[in-house]
Coordinates of C-alpha atoms (C1' of nucleotides) in Angstrom, one line a residue:
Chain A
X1105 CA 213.3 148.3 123.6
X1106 CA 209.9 147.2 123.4
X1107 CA 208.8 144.4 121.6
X1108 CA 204.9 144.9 122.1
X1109 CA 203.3 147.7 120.3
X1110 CA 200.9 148.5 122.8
X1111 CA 201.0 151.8 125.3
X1112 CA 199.9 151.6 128.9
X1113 CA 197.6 155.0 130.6
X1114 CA 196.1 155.6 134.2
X1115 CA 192.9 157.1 134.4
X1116 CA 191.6 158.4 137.7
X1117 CA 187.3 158.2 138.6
X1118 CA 187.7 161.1 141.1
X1119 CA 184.3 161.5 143.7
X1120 CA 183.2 164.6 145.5
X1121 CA 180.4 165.3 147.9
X1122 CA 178.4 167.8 149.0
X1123 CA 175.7 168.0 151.5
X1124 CA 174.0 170.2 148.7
X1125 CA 174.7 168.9 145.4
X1126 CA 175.2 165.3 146.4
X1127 CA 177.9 163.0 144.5
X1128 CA 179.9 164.5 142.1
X1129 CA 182.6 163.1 139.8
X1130 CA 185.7 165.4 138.3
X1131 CA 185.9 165.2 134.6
X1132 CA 188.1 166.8 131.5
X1133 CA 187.5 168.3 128.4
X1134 CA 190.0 166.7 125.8
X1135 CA 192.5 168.9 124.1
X1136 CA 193.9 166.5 121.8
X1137 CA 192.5 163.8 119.4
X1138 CA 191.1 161.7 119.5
X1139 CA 187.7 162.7 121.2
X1140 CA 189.0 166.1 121.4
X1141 CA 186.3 168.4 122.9
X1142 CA 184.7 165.6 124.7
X1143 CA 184.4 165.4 128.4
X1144 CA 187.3 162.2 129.8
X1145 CA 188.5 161.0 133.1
X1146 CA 191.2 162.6 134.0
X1147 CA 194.7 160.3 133.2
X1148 CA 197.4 159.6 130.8
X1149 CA 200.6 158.2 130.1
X1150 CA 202.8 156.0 132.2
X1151 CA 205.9 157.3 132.8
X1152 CA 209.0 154.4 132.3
X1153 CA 210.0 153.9 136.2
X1154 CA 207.0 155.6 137.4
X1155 CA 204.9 153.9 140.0
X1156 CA 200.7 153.2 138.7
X1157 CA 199.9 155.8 142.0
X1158 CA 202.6 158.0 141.2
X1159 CA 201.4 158.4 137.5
X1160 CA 197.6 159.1 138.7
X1161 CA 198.8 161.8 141.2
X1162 CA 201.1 163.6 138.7
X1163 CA 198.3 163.4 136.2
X1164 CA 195.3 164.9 138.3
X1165 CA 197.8 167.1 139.7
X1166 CA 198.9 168.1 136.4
X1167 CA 195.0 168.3 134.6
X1168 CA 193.0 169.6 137.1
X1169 CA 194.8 170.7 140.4
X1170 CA 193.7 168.5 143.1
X1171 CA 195.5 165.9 145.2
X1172 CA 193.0 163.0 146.5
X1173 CA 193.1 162.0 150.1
X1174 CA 192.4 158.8 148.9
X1175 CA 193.1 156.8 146.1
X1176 CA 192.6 153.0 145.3
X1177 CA 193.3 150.6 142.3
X1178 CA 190.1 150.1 141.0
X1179 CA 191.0 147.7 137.4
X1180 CA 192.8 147.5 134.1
X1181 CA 191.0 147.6 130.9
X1182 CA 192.7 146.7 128.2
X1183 CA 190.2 145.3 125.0
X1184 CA 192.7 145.8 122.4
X1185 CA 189.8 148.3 120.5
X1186 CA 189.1 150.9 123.3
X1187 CA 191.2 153.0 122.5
X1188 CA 190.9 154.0 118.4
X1189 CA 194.5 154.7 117.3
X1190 CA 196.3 151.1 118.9
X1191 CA 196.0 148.9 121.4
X1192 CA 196.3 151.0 124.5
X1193 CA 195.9 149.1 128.3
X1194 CA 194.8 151.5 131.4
X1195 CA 195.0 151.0 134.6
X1196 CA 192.0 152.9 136.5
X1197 CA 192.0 154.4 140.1
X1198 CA 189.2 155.9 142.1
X1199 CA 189.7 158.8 144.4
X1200 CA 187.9 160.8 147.2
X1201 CA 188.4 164.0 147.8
X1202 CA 186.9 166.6 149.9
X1203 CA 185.7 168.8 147.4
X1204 CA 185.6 171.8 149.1
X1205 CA 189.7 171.7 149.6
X1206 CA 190.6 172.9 146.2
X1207 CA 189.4 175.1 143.6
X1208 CA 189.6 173.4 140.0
X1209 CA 191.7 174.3 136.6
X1210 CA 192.5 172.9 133.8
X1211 CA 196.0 172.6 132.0
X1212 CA 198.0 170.5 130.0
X1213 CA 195.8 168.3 128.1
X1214 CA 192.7 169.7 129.5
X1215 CA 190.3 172.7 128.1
X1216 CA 188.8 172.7 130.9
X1217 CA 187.7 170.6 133.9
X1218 CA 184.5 170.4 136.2
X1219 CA 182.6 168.4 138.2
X1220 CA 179.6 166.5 137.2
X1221 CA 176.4 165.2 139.5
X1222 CA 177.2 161.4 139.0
X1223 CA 173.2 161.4 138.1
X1224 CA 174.1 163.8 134.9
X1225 CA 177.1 162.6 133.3
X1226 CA 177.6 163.4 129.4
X1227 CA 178.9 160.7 127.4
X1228 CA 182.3 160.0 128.0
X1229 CA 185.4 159.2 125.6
X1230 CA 186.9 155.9 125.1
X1231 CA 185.1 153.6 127.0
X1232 CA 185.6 156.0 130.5
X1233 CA 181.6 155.2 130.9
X1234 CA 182.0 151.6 131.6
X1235 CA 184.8 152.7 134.3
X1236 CA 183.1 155.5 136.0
X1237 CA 180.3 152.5 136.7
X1238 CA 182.2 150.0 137.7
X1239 CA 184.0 152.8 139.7
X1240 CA 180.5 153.9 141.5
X1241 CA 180.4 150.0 141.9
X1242 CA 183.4 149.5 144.0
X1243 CA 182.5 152.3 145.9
X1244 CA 178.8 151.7 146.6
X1245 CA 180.5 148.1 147.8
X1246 CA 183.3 149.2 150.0
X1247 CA 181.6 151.8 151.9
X1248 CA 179.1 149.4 153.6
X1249 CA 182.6 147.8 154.9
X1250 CA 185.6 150.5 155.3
X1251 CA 185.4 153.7 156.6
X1252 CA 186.2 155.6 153.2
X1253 CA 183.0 157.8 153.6
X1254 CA 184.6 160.2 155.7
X1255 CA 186.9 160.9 153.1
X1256 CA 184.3 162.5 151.1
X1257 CA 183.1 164.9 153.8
X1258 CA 184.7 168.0 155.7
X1259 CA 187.4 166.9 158.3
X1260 CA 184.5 167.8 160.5
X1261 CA 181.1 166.8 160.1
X1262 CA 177.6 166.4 160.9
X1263 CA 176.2 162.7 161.5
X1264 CA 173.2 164.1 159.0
X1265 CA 175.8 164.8 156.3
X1266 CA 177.2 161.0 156.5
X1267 CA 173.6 160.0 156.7
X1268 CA 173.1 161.6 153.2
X1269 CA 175.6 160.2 151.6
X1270 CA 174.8 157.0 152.5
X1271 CA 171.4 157.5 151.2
X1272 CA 173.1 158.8 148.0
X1273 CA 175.4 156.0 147.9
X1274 CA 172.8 153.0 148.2
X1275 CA 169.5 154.8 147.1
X1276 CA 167.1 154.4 149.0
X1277 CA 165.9 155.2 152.1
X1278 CA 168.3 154.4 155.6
X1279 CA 166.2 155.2 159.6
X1280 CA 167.7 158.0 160.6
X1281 CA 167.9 156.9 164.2
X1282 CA 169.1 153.5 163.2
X1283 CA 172.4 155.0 161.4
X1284 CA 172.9 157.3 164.0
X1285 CA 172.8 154.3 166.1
X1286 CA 174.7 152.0 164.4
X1287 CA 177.9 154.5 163.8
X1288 CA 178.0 156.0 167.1
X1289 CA 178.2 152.1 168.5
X1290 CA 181.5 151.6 166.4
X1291 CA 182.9 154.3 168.9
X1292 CA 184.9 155.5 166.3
X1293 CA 183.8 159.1 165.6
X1294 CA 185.0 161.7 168.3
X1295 CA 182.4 163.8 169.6
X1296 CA 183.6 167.3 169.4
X1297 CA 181.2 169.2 171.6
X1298 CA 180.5 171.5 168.6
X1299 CA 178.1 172.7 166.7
X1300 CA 177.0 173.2 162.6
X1301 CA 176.7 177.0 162.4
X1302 CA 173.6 178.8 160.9
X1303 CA 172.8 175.3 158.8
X1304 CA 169.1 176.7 158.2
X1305 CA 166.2 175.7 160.0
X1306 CA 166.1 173.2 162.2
X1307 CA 168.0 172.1 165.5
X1308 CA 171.9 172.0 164.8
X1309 CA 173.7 169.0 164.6
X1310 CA 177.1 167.9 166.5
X1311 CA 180.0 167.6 165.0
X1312 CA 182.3 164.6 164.7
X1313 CA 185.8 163.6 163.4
X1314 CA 186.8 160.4 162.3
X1315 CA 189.2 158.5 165.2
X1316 CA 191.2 156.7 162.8
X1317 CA 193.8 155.8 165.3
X1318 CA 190.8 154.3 167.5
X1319 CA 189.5 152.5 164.5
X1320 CA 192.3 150.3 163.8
X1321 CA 193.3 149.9 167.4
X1322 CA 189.4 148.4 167.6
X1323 CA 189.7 146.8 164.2
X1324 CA 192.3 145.1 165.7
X1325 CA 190.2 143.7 168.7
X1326 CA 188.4 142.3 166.1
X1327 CA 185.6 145.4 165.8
X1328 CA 183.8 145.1 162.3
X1329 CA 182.9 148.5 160.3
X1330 CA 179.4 147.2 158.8
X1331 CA 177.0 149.9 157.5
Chain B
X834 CA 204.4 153.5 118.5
X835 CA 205.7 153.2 121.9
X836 CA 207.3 156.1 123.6
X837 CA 207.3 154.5 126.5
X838 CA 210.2 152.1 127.7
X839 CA 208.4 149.4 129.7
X840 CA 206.6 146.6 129.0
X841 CA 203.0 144.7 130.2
X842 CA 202.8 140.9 131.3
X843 CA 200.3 138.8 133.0
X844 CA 200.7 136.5 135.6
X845 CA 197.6 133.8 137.0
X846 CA 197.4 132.3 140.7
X847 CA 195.5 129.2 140.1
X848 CA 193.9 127.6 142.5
X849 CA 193.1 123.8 143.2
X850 CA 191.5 122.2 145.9
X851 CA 191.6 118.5 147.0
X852 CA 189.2 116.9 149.3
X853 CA 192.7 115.5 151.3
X854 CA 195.2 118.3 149.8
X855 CA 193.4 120.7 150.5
X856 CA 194.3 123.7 149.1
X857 CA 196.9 124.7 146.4
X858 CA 198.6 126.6 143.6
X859 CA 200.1 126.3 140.2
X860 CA 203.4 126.9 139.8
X861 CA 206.3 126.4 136.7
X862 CA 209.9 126.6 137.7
X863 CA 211.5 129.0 135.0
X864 CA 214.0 128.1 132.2
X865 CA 214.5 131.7 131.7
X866 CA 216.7 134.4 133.2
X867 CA 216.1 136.6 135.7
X868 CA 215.2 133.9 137.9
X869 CA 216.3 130.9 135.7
X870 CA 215.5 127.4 137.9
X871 CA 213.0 129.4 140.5
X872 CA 209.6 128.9 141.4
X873 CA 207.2 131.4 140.0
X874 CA 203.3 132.1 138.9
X875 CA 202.7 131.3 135.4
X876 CA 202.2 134.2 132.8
X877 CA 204.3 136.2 130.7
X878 CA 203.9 139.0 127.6
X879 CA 200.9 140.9 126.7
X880 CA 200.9 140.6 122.8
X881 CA 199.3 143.8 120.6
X882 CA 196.1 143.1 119.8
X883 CA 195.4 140.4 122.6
X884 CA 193.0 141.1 125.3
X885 CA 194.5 140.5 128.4
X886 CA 192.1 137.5 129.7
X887 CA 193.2 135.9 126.5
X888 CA 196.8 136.1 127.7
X889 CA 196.2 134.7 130.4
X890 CA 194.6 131.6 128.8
X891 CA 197.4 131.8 126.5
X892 CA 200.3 131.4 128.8
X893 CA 198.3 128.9 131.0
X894 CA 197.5 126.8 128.5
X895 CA 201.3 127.0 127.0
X896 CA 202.9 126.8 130.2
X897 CA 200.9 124.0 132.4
X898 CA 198.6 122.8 129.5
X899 CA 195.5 123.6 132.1
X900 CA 192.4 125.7 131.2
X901 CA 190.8 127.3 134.1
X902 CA 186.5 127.3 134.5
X903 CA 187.1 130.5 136.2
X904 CA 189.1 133.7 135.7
X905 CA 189.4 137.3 137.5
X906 CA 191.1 140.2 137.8
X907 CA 193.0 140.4 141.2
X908 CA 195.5 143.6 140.7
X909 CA 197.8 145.7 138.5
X910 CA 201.7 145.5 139.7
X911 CA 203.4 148.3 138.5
X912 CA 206.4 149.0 140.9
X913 CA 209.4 149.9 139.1
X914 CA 211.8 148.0 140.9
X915 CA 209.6 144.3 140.6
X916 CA 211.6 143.1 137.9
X917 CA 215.5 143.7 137.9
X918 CA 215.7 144.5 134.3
X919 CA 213.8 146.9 133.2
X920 CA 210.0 148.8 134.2
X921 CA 207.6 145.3 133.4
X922 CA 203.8 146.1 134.6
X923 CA 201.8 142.6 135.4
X924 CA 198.2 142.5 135.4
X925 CA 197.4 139.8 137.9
X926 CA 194.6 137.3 137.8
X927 CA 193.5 134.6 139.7
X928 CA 192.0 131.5 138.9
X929 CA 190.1 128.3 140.0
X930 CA 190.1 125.2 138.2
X931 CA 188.9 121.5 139.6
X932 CA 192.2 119.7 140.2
X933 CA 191.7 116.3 139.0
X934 CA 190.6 117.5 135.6
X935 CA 193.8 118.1 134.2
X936 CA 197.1 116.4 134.1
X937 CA 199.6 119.0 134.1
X938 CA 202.8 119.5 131.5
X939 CA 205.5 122.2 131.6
X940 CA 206.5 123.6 127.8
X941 CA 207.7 127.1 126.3
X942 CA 209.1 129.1 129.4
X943 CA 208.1 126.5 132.2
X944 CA 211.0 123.6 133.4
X945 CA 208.4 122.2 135.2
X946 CA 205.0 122.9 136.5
X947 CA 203.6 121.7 139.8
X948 CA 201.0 122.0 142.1
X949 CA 202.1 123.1 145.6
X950 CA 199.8 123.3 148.8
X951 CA 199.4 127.3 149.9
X952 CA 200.8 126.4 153.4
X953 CA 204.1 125.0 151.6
X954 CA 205.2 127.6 149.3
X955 CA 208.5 127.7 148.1
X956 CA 209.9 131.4 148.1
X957 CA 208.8 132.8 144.5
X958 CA 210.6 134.8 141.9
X959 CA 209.8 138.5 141.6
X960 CA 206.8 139.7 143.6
X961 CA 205.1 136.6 143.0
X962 CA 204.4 136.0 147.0
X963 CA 203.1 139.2 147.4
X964 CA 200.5 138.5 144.4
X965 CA 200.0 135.2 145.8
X966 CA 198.7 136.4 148.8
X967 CA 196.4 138.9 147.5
X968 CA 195.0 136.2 145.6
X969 CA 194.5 134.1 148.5
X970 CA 193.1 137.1 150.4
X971 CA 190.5 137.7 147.5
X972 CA 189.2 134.4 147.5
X973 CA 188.6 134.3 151.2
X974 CA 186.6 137.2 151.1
X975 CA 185.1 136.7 147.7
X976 CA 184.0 132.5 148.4
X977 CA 181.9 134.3 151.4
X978 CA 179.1 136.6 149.2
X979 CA 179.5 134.9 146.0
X980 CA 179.4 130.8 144.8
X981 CA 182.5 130.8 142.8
X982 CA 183.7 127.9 145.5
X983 CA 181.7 125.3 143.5
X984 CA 184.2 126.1 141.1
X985 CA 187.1 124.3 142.9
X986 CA 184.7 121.2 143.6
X987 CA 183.6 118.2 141.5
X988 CA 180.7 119.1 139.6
X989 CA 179.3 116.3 141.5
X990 CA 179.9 116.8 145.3
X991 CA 178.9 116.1 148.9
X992 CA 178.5 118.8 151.0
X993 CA 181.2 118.3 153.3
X994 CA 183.6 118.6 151.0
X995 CA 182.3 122.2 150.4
X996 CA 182.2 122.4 154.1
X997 CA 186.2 121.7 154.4
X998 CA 186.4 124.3 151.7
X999 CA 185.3 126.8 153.9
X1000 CA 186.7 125.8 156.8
X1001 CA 190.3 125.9 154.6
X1002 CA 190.1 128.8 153.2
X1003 CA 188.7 130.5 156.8
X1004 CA 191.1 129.0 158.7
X1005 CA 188.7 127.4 161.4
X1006 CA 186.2 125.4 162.5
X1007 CA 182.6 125.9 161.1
X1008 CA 179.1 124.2 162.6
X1009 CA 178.8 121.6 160.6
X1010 CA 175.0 121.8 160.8
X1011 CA 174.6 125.4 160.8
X1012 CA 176.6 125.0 157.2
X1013 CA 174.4 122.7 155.7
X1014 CA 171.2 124.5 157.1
X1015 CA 172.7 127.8 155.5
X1016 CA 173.8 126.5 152.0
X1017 CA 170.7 124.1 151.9
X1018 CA 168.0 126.9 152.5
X1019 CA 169.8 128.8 149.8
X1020 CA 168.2 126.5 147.3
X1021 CA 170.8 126.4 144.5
X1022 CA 171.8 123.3 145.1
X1023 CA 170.5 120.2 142.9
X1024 CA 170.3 117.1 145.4
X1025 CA 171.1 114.5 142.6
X1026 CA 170.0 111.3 144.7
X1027 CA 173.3 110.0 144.7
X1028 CA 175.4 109.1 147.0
X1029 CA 179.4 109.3 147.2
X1030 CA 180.7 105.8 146.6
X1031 CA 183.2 104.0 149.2
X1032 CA 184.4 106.9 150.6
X1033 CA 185.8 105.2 153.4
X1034 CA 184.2 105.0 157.3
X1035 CA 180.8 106.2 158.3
X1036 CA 177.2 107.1 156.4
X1037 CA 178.1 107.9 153.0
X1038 CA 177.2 111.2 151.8
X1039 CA 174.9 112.9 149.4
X1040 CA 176.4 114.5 146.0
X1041 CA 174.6 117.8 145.1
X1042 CA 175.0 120.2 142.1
X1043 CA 175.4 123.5 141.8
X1044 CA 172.3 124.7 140.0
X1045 CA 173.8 127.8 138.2
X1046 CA 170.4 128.4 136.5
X1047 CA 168.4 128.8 139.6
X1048 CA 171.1 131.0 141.2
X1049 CA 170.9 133.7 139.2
X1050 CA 166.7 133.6 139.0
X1051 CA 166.7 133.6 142.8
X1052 CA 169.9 136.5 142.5
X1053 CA 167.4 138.9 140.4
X1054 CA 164.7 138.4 143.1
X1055 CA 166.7 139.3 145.7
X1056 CA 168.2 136.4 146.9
X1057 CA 171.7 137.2 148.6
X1058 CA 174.4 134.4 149.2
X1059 CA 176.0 135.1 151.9
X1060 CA 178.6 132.1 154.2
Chain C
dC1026 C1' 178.6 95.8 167.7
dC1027 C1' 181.5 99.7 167.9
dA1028 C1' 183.5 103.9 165.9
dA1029 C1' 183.3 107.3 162.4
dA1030 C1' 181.0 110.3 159.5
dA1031 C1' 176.6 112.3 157.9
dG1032 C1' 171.8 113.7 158.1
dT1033 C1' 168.2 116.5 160.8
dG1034 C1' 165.9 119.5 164.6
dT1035 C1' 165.4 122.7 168.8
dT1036 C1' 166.5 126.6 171.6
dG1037 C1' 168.3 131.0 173.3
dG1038 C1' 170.7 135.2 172.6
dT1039 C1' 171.4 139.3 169.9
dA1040 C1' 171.5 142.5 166.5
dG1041 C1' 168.8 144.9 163.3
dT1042 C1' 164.3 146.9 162.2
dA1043 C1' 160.3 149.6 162.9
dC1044 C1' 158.6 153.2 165.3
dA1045 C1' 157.5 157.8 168.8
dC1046 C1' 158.7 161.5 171.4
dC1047 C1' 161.3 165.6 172.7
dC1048 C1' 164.5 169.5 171.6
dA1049 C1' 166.6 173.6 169.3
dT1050 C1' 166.6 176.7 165.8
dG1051 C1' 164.9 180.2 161.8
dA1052 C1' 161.2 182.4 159.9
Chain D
dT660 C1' 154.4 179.9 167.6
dC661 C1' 155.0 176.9 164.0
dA662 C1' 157.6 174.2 160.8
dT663 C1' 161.8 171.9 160.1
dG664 C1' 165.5 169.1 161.2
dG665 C1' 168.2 166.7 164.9
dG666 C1' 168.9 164.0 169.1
dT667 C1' 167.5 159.8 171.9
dG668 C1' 164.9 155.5 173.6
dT669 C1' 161.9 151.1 173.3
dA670 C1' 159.8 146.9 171.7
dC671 C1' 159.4 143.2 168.3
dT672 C1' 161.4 140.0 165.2
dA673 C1' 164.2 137.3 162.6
dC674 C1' 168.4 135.3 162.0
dC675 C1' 172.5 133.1 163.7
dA676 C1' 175.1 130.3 167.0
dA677 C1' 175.3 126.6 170.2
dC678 C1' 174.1 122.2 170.8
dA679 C1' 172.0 116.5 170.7
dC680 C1' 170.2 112.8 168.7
dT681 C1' 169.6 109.4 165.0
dT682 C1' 171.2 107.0 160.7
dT683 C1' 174.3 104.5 157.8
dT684 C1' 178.4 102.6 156.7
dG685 C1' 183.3 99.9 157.5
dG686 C1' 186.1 97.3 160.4

DNA sequence: CCAAAAGTGTTGGTAGTACACCCATGA
DNA sequence: TCATGGGTGTACTACCAACACTTTTGG
């Protein structure tokens, strides 16, 4: 039925954070050819009257365990040599997840799967480098304007911890005082009249949650998330 | 070859702009079924071996007989449902291209091709108004941190022709002198010494070029465009 | 000579940046 | 009791928004 000889895959640039280990993406080891034994973003095959997210979900779900809490189309590749065997077009997505949720395995396709610090990355099949970096990109770039960083940490968290992955995010250096400033402003966090338990030395921080009812009731009354 | 049942096409929102049109899009009325005799955004097969930007130029150019000086990714369609007879994936792009330019022709697929002012649309085949609209969307928040509107103008224009760009594509008013200041202190713009011939009532107005060179030296050193 | 459109300059408010002090905990 | 990390407040500055006057053309 088809007249193109040409396949179309997802792929999925999944990022985790931790207050510890900083940004983390989730890779695969192939199990197949080609570039079996080499580390992949997770993805694979569209399914005929599968949806693009649909697809991505089944295939994380399927490779590595974890459902994302959220997930955006992030852009198709499709130079007619990336992929070695034919001409095979992908559409990529990238994810956050809060990493702590789930605990990895591999299966199907996948020896094995892990995450990597997105500062030590091996090389990647195909061309799943290029994606990862335009994936880091995107996010870098829609941070500073939608609240998506509070996808990355716990449900609830410390202003410190949001503070850090900003820094991460940008790299460099943000005022403490001035972030704290800036987010609190938006009147979008809820303060929770808690504290971080035994974080080490040092006072403890408060705890906050993300209002997102409150930020799109503001967003609406014309409120701009700028960080 | 192709286990999968479904196939990949591309589809292009073009965009022109008129100093007295103002703002509009390419369309071809379609000689073809599903959707025989409707309006509709030009594009159609991926073939094996074609990279998809070339497709794009491909169909443009064999639809409308138009060559665009800009091209990008918008999104990846992928519902199942979005064409009625089978799974079809469309890789959307949009482009810009400077109206008077080109004369347009419809051939291959196309009845006709027209250009049609974005606040007249006629109601599209497929899903084509939902891409349409994410294209506009793009461009308005694109045109604001990066000088791809230049691309829609004359390579020889007055400011306030950019200015009504803006103000189009914002939907409101903009200080006319707080524009000028803002673009003018950017210092990518070539004042050519010229002035805009008989362009009806009042002081006639200086044409300026967009110095591409200069843009992307003052870029690396910082420099952030920003309307 | 009047109206319309374009060029240029000044001011005040505000938001962002730089910076300092105090507080609560673990060792 | 000291070091470490977290909470909060203030002053300066630079940029943006609001606004007025002059210049050049066509009718």
């Amino acid at each position: 039925m088809f007249q193109q000889n040409l396949s179309l895959t997802v792929d999925a640039v999944v990022f985790g954070y931790d207050a510890k280990d900083g940004l983390s993406v989730l890779l695969i080891k192939r199990l197949l050819a080609p570039f079996k034994g080499h580390w992949a973003l997770p993805g694979g095959f569209l399914l005929a009257g599968e949806s693009l997210e649909k697809a991505v979900e089944r295939e994380l779900e399927e490779e590595t365990g974890i459902k994302v809490n959220y997930l955006e189309q992030l852009y198709t590749f499709g130079k007619p040599d990336r992929d070695p065997r034919k001409h095979v077009v992908t559409v990529a997505y990238y994810g956050l997840v809060r990493r702590n949720l789930f605990e990895l395995y591999a299966a199907t396709d996948a020896e094995d799967a892990q995450w990597f610090n997105i500062k030590e990355l091996p090389p990647l099949a195909f061309d799943h480098n290029d994606i990862f970096k335009m994936a880091l990109e995107r996010l870098r770039g829609k941070i500073a304007y939608q609240p998506i960083g509070f996808e990355l940490l716990d449900e609830e968290f410390p202003l410190p911890d949001l503070h850090r992955l900003y820094e991460t995010l940008y790299g460099k250096k943000i005022d403490r005082r001035n972030f704290s400033k800036k987010i609190l402003q938006l009147d979008i966090l809820e303060d929770l009249n808690k504290f971080q338990p035994h974080a080490g030395r040092g006072r403890p921080s408060k705890l906050y949650k993300f209002n997102r009812a409150k930020y799109f009731a503001l967003k609406a009354e014309g409120m701009v998330f700028e960080v």
